[in-house]
Amino acid sequence: DQQVKQNSPSLSVQEGRISILNCDYTNSMFDYFLWYKKYPAEGPTFLISISSIKDKNEDGRFTVFLNKSAKHLSLHIVPSQPGDSAVYFCAASGNNAGNMLTFGGGTRLMVKP
Amino acid sequence: DSGVTQTPKHLITATGQRVTLRCSPRSGDLSVYWYQQSLDQGLQFLIQYYNGEERAKGNILERFSAQQFPDLHSELNLSSLELGDSALYFCASSVQAGYTDTQYFGPGTRLTVL
């Protein structure tokens, strides 16, 4: 039973355009969400997080949106750069869902020059 | 560089053997987490230690065990290895043990069981 799902295994966008990566979750106990970026042969790198008391969090080119009623979050990257090409994982945690992170399966983003 | 170190980077061994993976957390971090990434299962939480004590357990097999030492480094022991244990093993650390504490990941150890 996958509690965190990323339904798009891959996404290709043009440099300078917006990249939108999506994530859905099923466990209503989750109330903290994170995005990690992963390059080959490296560990996941933390990008941005959001608490369920917010619906938006911004950090530079990265914005995460949370729709709690739909159990859906998305990561927007604007503008996309070739160096953003990587696998992106969304993850979730909750005080009553254990402190561990539950990860989605990842979306491979390719930004074309 | 996250500040989390893991050794070795690669490990090749045979079925039935035992291996030990090592992790040093970021300076000042008290929590250590272990995750397994396999092709068909994605990133799965195994176990968490906080200041030397086991804090949370995920779907960790009985053949696997871990510990965190007084200097806060951690070791993950995998025994009676099977082909299906081949995977990337990541260690992460965080300052405390709260669910909103950001976890920083090491570069991983790639285990190949032949």
PDB file of C-alpha atoms in Angstrom:
ATOM      1  CA  ASP A   1       0.000   0.000   0.000  1.00  0.00           C
ATOM      2  CA  GLN A   2       1.759   3.129  -1.247  1.00  0.00           C
ATOM      3  CA  GLN A   3       0.929   5.980   1.069  1.00  0.00           C
ATOM      4  CA  VAL A   4       2.806   8.554  -1.000  1.00  0.00           C
ATOM      5  CA  LYS A   5       2.548   8.426  -4.774  1.00  0.00           C
ATOM      6  CA  GLN A   6       4.223  10.277  -7.576  1.00  0.00           C
ATOM      7  CA  ASN A   7       2.256   9.205 -10.612  1.00  0.00           C
ATOM      8  CA  SER A   8       4.569  10.686 -13.239  1.00  0.00           C
ATOM      9  CA  PRO A   9       7.809   8.714 -13.462  1.00  0.00           C
ATOM     10  CA  SER A  10       9.331  11.334 -15.757  1.00  0.00           C
ATOM     11  CA  LEU A  11       8.881  14.902 -16.936  1.00  0.00           C
ATOM     12  CA  SER A  12      10.644  16.829 -19.662  1.00  0.00           C
ATOM     13  CA  VAL A  13      10.592  20.647 -19.856  1.00  0.00           C
ATOM     14  CA  GLN A  14      12.404  23.355 -21.763  1.00  0.00           C
ATOM     15  CA  GLU A  15      14.971  25.516 -20.021  1.00  0.00           C
ATOM     16  CA  GLY A  16      13.368  28.692 -18.697  1.00  0.00           C
ATOM     17  CA  ARG A  17       9.875  27.199 -18.470  1.00  0.00           C
ATOM     18  CA  ILE A  18       8.043  26.025 -15.360  1.00  0.00           C
ATOM     19  CA  SER A  19       8.416  22.486 -14.047  1.00  0.00           C
ATOM     20  CA  ILE A  20       5.514  21.130 -12.011  1.00  0.00           C
ATOM     21  CA  LEU A  21       5.996  17.912 -10.095  1.00  0.00           C
ATOM     22  CA  ASN A  22       3.035  16.321  -8.374  1.00  0.00           C
ATOM     23  CA  CYS A  23       2.575  14.106  -5.349  1.00  0.00           C
ATOM     24  CA  ASP A  24      -0.475  12.506  -3.721  1.00  0.00           C
ATOM     25  CA  TYR A  25      -0.792  10.943  -0.300  1.00  0.00           C
ATOM     26  CA  THR A  26      -3.392   8.794   1.388  1.00  0.00           C
ATOM     27  CA  ASN A  27      -2.490   8.829   5.081  1.00  0.00           C
ATOM     28  CA  SER A  28      -4.387  11.646   6.811  1.00  0.00           C
ATOM     29  CA  MET A  29      -1.883  11.458   9.690  1.00  0.00           C
ATOM     30  CA  PHE A  30       0.773  13.064   7.513  1.00  0.00           C
ATOM     31  CA  ASP A  31       1.142  16.748   8.273  1.00  0.00           C
ATOM     32  CA  TYR A  32       4.651  17.611   7.168  1.00  0.00           C
ATOM     33  CA  PHE A  33       5.891  17.289   3.620  1.00  0.00           C
ATOM     34  CA  LEU A  34       9.283  17.603   1.989  1.00  0.00           C
ATOM     35  CA  TRP A  35      10.847  17.517  -1.440  1.00  0.00           C
ATOM     36  CA  TYR A  36      14.259  16.040  -2.062  1.00  0.00           C
ATOM     37  CA  LYS A  37      16.361  16.103  -5.212  1.00  0.00           C
ATOM     38  CA  LYS A  38      18.649  13.220  -6.105  1.00  0.00           C
ATOM     39  CA  TYR A  39      21.487  13.077  -8.600  1.00  0.00           C
ATOM     40  CA  PRO A  40      22.940   9.705  -9.666  1.00  0.00           C
ATOM     41  CA  ALA A  41      25.476   8.261  -7.219  1.00  0.00           C
ATOM     42  CA  GLU A  42      24.516  10.812  -4.544  1.00  0.00           C
ATOM     43  CA  GLY A  43      22.141  10.806  -1.614  1.00  0.00           C
ATOM     44  CA  PRO A  44      18.871  12.770  -1.640  1.00  0.00           C
ATOM     45  CA  THR A  45      19.348  16.496  -1.051  1.00  0.00           C
ATOM     46  CA  PHE A  46      16.721  18.445   0.881  1.00  0.00           C
ATOM     47  CA  LEU A  47      15.000  21.135  -1.197  1.00  0.00           C
ATOM     48  CA  ILE A  48      11.978  22.538   0.555  1.00  0.00           C
ATOM     49  CA  SER A  49       9.320  21.590   3.087  1.00  0.00           C
ATOM     50  CA  ILE A  50       5.814  22.594   4.095  1.00  0.00           C
ATOM     51  CA  SER A  51       3.713  22.112   7.172  1.00  0.00           C
ATOM     52  CA  SER A  52       0.026  21.307   6.874  1.00  0.00           C
ATOM     53  CA  ILE A  53      -0.885  24.614   8.513  1.00  0.00           C
ATOM     54  CA  LYS A  54       0.322  26.334   5.347  1.00  0.00           C
ATOM     55  CA  ASP A  55      -0.754  25.964   1.744  1.00  0.00           C
ATOM     56  CA  LYS A  56       2.342  27.458   0.142  1.00  0.00           C
ATOM     57  CA  ASN A  57       6.042  27.798   0.848  1.00  0.00           C
ATOM     58  CA  GLU A  58       8.606  29.520  -1.360  1.00  0.00           C
ATOM     59  CA  ASP A  59      12.365  29.359  -1.500  1.00  0.00           C
ATOM     60  CA  GLY A  60      13.916  31.091  -4.456  1.00  0.00           C
ATOM     61  CA  ARG A  61      12.944  29.296  -7.658  1.00  0.00           C
ATOM     62  CA  PHE A  62      11.166  26.551  -5.716  1.00  0.00           C
ATOM     63  CA  THR A  63       7.584  26.738  -4.450  1.00  0.00           C
ATOM     64  CA  VAL A  64       5.642  23.941  -2.819  1.00  0.00           C
ATOM     65  CA  PHE A  65       1.839  24.014  -2.764  1.00  0.00           C
ATOM     66  CA  LEU A  66      -0.256  21.871  -0.448  1.00  0.00           C
ATOM     67  CA  ASN A  67      -3.928  21.051  -0.937  1.00  0.00           C
ATOM     68  CA  LYS A  68      -4.808  19.214   2.239  1.00  0.00           C
ATOM     69  CA  SER A  69      -8.402  18.446   1.299  1.00  0.00           C
ATOM     70  CA  ALA A  70      -7.229  16.778  -1.904  1.00  0.00           C
ATOM     71  CA  LYS A  71      -4.198  15.211  -0.184  1.00  0.00           C
ATOM     72  CA  HIS A  72      -2.067  16.629  -2.962  1.00  0.00           C
ATOM     73  CA  LEU A  73       1.128  18.626  -3.111  1.00  0.00           C
ATOM     74  CA  SER A  74       3.149  19.993  -5.962  1.00  0.00           C
ATOM     75  CA  LEU A  75       6.589  21.450  -6.489  1.00  0.00           C
ATOM     76  CA  HIS A  76       6.997  24.313  -8.952  1.00  0.00           C
ATOM     77  CA  ILE A  77      10.415  25.225 -10.312  1.00  0.00           C
ATOM     78  CA  VAL A  78      10.569  28.562 -12.105  1.00  0.00           C
ATOM     79  CA  PRO A  79      12.545  29.100 -14.237  1.00  0.00           C
ATOM     80  CA  SER A  80      13.813  25.577 -14.850  1.00  0.00           C
ATOM     81  CA  GLN A  81      17.531  25.173 -15.487  1.00  0.00           C
ATOM     82  CA  PRO A  82      19.492  22.242 -16.978  1.00  0.00           C
ATOM     83  CA  GLY A  83      21.155  21.733 -13.575  1.00  0.00           C
ATOM     84  CA  ASP A  84      17.709  20.933 -12.155  1.00  0.00           C
ATOM     85  CA  SER A  85      17.714  17.657 -14.098  1.00  0.00           C
ATOM     86  CA  ALA A  86      17.511  14.991 -11.396  1.00  0.00           C
ATOM     87  CA  VAL A  87      15.068  12.648  -9.692  1.00  0.00           C
ATOM     88  CA  TYR A  88      12.693  14.431  -7.324  1.00  0.00           C
ATOM     89  CA  PHE A  89      11.150  12.653  -4.350  1.00  0.00           C
ATOM     90  CA  CYS A  90       8.316  13.889  -2.228  1.00  0.00           C
ATOM     91  CA  ALA A  91       8.223  12.638   1.335  1.00  0.00           C
ATOM     92  CA  ALA A  92       5.804  12.879   4.225  1.00  0.00           C
ATOM     93  CA  SER A  93       5.895  12.541   7.983  1.00  0.00           C
ATOM     94  CA  GLY A  94       3.556  13.110  10.888  1.00  0.00           C
ATOM     95  CA  ASN A  95       3.640  13.242  14.645  1.00  0.00           C
ATOM     96  CA  ASN A  96       1.209  10.331  14.789  1.00  0.00           C
ATOM     97  CA  ALA A  97       2.587   8.627  11.696  1.00  0.00           C
ATOM     98  CA  GLY A  98       6.089   8.071  13.003  1.00  0.00           C
ATOM     99  CA  ASN A  99       9.037  10.408  12.660  1.00  0.00           C
ATOM    100  CA  MET A 100      10.351   8.556   9.675  1.00  0.00           C
ATOM    101  CA  LEU A 101       9.908   9.809   6.147  1.00  0.00           C
ATOM    102  CA  THR A 102       7.605   7.976   3.768  1.00  0.00           C
ATOM    103  CA  PHE A 103       8.769   8.559   0.222  1.00  0.00           C
ATOM    104  CA  GLY A 104       7.063   8.588  -3.134  1.00  0.00           C
ATOM    105  CA  GLY A 105       8.589   6.663  -6.006  1.00  0.00           C
ATOM    106  CA  GLY A 106      10.234   9.701  -7.564  1.00  0.00           C
ATOM    107  CA  THR A 107       9.877  11.715 -10.777  1.00  0.00           C
ATOM    108  CA  ARG A 108      12.797  12.093 -13.156  1.00  0.00           C
ATOM    109  CA  LEU A 109      12.966  15.683 -14.395  1.00  0.00           C
ATOM    110  CA  MET A 110      14.848  16.479 -17.577  1.00  0.00           C
ATOM    111  CA  VAL A 111      15.383  20.134 -18.413  1.00  0.00           C
ATOM    112  CA  LYS A 112      16.422  20.608 -22.022  1.00  0.00           C
ATOM    113  CA  PRO A 113      18.657  23.532 -22.980  1.00  0.00           C
TER     114      PRO A 113
ATOM    115  CA  ASP B   1      28.061  17.814   0.698  1.00  0.00           C
ATOM    116  CA  SER B   2      25.467  17.137   3.428  1.00  0.00           C
ATOM    117  CA  GLY B   3      28.047  16.464   6.146  1.00  0.00           C
ATOM    118  CA  VAL B   4      26.832  12.876   6.562  1.00  0.00           C
ATOM    119  CA  THR B   5      29.465  10.298   5.671  1.00  0.00           C
ATOM    120  CA  GLN B   6      28.970   6.660   4.827  1.00  0.00           C
ATOM    121  CA  THR B   7      31.477   3.878   4.304  1.00  0.00           C
ATOM    122  CA  PRO B   8      32.095   1.891   2.264  1.00  0.00           C
ATOM    123  CA  LYS B   9      30.760   3.392  -0.946  1.00  0.00           C
ATOM    124  CA  HIS B  10      30.463   0.023  -2.631  1.00  0.00           C
ATOM    125  CA  LEU B  11      30.292  -3.482  -1.202  1.00  0.00           C
ATOM    126  CA  ILE B  12      30.170  -6.735  -3.135  1.00  0.00           C
ATOM    127  CA  THR B  13      29.628  -9.947  -1.235  1.00  0.00           C
ATOM    128  CA  ALA B  14      28.113 -13.400  -1.528  1.00  0.00           C
ATOM    129  CA  THR B  15      24.836 -14.857  -0.315  1.00  0.00           C
ATOM    130  CA  GLY B  16      24.905 -15.989   3.278  1.00  0.00           C
ATOM    131  CA  GLN B  17      27.563 -13.473   4.287  1.00  0.00           C
ATOM    132  CA  ARG B  18      27.408 -10.667   6.838  1.00  0.00           C
ATOM    133  CA  VAL B  19      28.354  -7.031   6.260  1.00  0.00           C
ATOM    134  CA  THR B  20      28.511  -3.850   8.306  1.00  0.00           C
ATOM    135  CA  LEU B  21      27.695  -0.427   6.918  1.00  0.00           C
ATOM    136  CA  ARG B  22      28.916   2.636   8.758  1.00  0.00           C
ATOM    137  CA  CYS B  23      27.475   6.137   9.059  1.00  0.00           C
ATOM    138  CA  SER B  24      28.769   9.305  10.691  1.00  0.00           C
ATOM    139  CA  PRO B  25      26.075  11.954  11.190  1.00  0.00           C
ATOM    140  CA  ARG B  26      26.519  15.698  10.727  1.00  0.00           C
ATOM    141  CA  SER B  27      28.280  17.374  13.596  1.00  0.00           C
ATOM    142  CA  GLY B  28      25.747  18.060  16.341  1.00  0.00           C
ATOM    143  CA  ASP B  29      23.025  15.775  15.006  1.00  0.00           C
ATOM    144  CA  LEU B  30      21.658  13.309  17.537  1.00  0.00           C
ATOM    145  CA  SER B  31      19.341  11.269  15.307  1.00  0.00           C
ATOM    146  CA  VAL B  32      20.400   8.748  12.707  1.00  0.00           C
ATOM    147  CA  TYR B  33      18.059   7.059  10.260  1.00  0.00           C
ATOM    148  CA  TRP B  34      18.682   4.161   7.877  1.00  0.00           C
ATOM    149  CA  TYR B  35      16.838   3.765   4.575  1.00  0.00           C
ATOM    150  CA  GLN B  36      16.989   1.133   1.857  1.00  0.00           C
ATOM    151  CA  GLN B  37      16.466   1.968  -1.809  1.00  0.00           C
ATOM    152  CA  SER B  38      15.837  -0.993  -4.046  1.00  0.00           C
ATOM    153  CA  LEU B  39      14.648  -0.950  -7.642  1.00  0.00           C
ATOM    154  CA  ASP B  40      11.169  -2.247  -6.905  1.00  0.00           C
ATOM    155  CA  GLN B  41      10.534  -0.743  -3.468  1.00  0.00           C
ATOM    156  CA  GLY B  42      11.833   2.795  -3.666  1.00  0.00           C
ATOM    157  CA  LEU B  43      13.205   4.476  -0.528  1.00  0.00           C
ATOM    158  CA  GLN B  44      12.053   2.590   2.551  1.00  0.00           C
ATOM    159  CA  PHE B  45      12.673   3.517   6.171  1.00  0.00           C
ATOM    160  CA  LEU B  46      14.454   0.851   8.194  1.00  0.00           C
ATOM    161  CA  ILE B  47      15.281   2.190  11.644  1.00  0.00           C
ATOM    162  CA  GLN B  48      15.987   5.348  13.657  1.00  0.00           C
ATOM    163  CA  TYR B  49      18.311   5.941  16.585  1.00  0.00           C
ATOM    164  CA  TYR B  50      18.335   8.988  18.811  1.00  0.00           C
ATOM    165  CA  ASN B  51      21.274   9.651  21.119  1.00  0.00           C
ATOM    166  CA  GLY B  52      22.147   5.973  21.302  1.00  0.00           C
ATOM    167  CA  GLU B  53      18.642   4.594  21.766  1.00  0.00           C
ATOM    168  CA  GLU B  54      16.388   2.955  19.201  1.00  0.00           C
ATOM    169  CA  ARG B  55      13.544   5.378  18.473  1.00  0.00           C
ATOM    170  CA  ALA B  56      11.517   3.956  15.627  1.00  0.00           C
ATOM    171  CA  LYS B  57      11.455   0.844  13.524  1.00  0.00           C
ATOM    172  CA  GLY B  58      10.181   0.362   9.995  1.00  0.00           C
ATOM    173  CA  ASN B  59      10.066  -2.729   7.820  1.00  0.00           C
ATOM    174  CA  ILE B  60      13.478  -3.922   8.921  1.00  0.00           C
ATOM    175  CA  LEU B  61      14.163  -7.622   8.515  1.00  0.00           C
ATOM    176  CA  GLU B  62      15.169  -9.672  11.557  1.00  0.00           C
ATOM    177  CA  ARG B  63      18.441 -10.457   9.765  1.00  0.00           C
ATOM    178  CA  PHE B  64      19.252  -6.730   9.942  1.00  0.00           C
ATOM    179  CA  SER B  65      20.260  -4.863  13.067  1.00  0.00           C
ATOM    180  CA  ALA B  66      21.694  -1.477  13.892  1.00  0.00           C
ATOM    181  CA  GLN B  67      23.209   0.446  16.722  1.00  0.00           C
ATOM    182  CA  GLN B  68      24.336   3.964  17.534  1.00  0.00           C
ATOM    183  CA  PHE B  69      27.517   4.400  19.516  1.00  0.00           C
ATOM    184  CA  PRO B  70      28.413   6.993  22.178  1.00  0.00           C
ATOM    185  CA  ASP B  71      30.208   9.099  19.566  1.00  0.00           C
ATOM    186  CA  LEU B  72      26.874   9.047  17.644  1.00  0.00           C
ATOM    187  CA  HIS B  73      28.106   7.138  14.626  1.00  0.00           C
ATOM    188  CA  SER B  74      25.888   4.269  13.601  1.00  0.00           C
ATOM    189  CA  GLU B  75      26.355   0.863  12.062  1.00  0.00           C
ATOM    190  CA  LEU B  76      23.867  -1.236  10.132  1.00  0.00           C
ATOM    191  CA  ASN B  77      24.565  -4.957  10.224  1.00  0.00           C
ATOM    192  CA  LEU B  78      23.116  -7.186   7.522  1.00  0.00           C
ATOM    193  CA  SER B  79      23.481 -10.943   7.963  1.00  0.00           C
ATOM    194  CA  SER B  80      22.572 -14.121   6.075  1.00  0.00           C
ATOM    195  CA  LEU B  81      22.516 -11.987   2.966  1.00  0.00           C
ATOM    196  CA  GLU B  82      20.186 -12.849   0.109  1.00  0.00           C
ATOM    197  CA  LEU B  83      20.181 -11.697  -3.496  1.00  0.00           C
ATOM    198  CA  GLY B  84      17.201  -9.478  -2.738  1.00  0.00           C
ATOM    199  CA  ASP B  85      19.214  -7.482  -0.218  1.00  0.00           C
ATOM    200  CA  SER B  86      21.124  -5.881  -3.068  1.00  0.00           C
ATOM    201  CA  ALA B  87      20.231  -2.210  -2.817  1.00  0.00           C
ATOM    202  CA  LEU B  88      21.425   1.269  -1.951  1.00  0.00           C
ATOM    203  CA  TYR B  89      21.525   1.886   1.780  1.00  0.00           C
ATOM    204  CA  PHE B  90      21.290   5.493   2.909  1.00  0.00           C
ATOM    205  CA  CYS B  91      21.919   6.979   6.267  1.00  0.00           C
ATOM    206  CA  ALA B  92      20.389  10.314   7.249  1.00  0.00           C
ATOM    207  CA  SER B  93      20.773  12.478  10.309  1.00  0.00           C
ATOM    208  CA  SER B  94      18.844  15.268  11.997  1.00  0.00           C
ATOM    209  CA  VAL B  95      19.437  17.535  14.946  1.00  0.00           C
ATOM    210  CA  GLN B  96      16.714  16.078  17.115  1.00  0.00           C
ATOM    211  CA  ALA B  97      14.110  13.350  16.689  1.00  0.00           C
ATOM    212  CA  GLY B  98      11.057  15.438  15.825  1.00  0.00           C
ATOM    213  CA  TYR B  99       9.059  14.690  12.720  1.00  0.00           C
ATOM    214  CA  THR B 100       9.683  18.184  11.349  1.00  0.00           C
ATOM    215  CA  ASP B 101      13.440  17.976  11.788  1.00  0.00           C
ATOM    216  CA  THR B 102      15.025  17.996   8.347  1.00  0.00           C
ATOM    217  CA  GLN B 103      16.860  14.808   7.557  1.00  0.00           C
ATOM    218  CA  TYR B 104      20.145  15.155   5.693  1.00  0.00           C
ATOM    219  CA  PHE B 105      21.273  12.164   3.693  1.00  0.00           C
ATOM    220  CA  GLY B 106      24.669  10.634   3.131  1.00  0.00           C
ATOM    221  CA  PRO B 107      25.897   9.467  -0.280  1.00  0.00           C
ATOM    222  CA  GLY B 108      24.838   5.875   0.353  1.00  0.00           C
ATOM    223  CA  THR B 109      26.444   2.444   0.256  1.00  0.00           C
ATOM    224  CA  ARG B 110      25.699   0.291  -2.759  1.00  0.00           C
ATOM    225  CA  LEU B 111      25.465  -3.343  -1.698  1.00  0.00           C
ATOM    226  CA  THR B 112      25.635  -6.075  -4.311  1.00  0.00           C
ATOM    227  CA  VAL B 113      24.969  -9.638  -3.205  1.00  0.00           C
ATOM    228  CA  LEU B 114      26.098 -12.269  -5.708  1.00  0.00           C
TER     229      LEU B 114
END
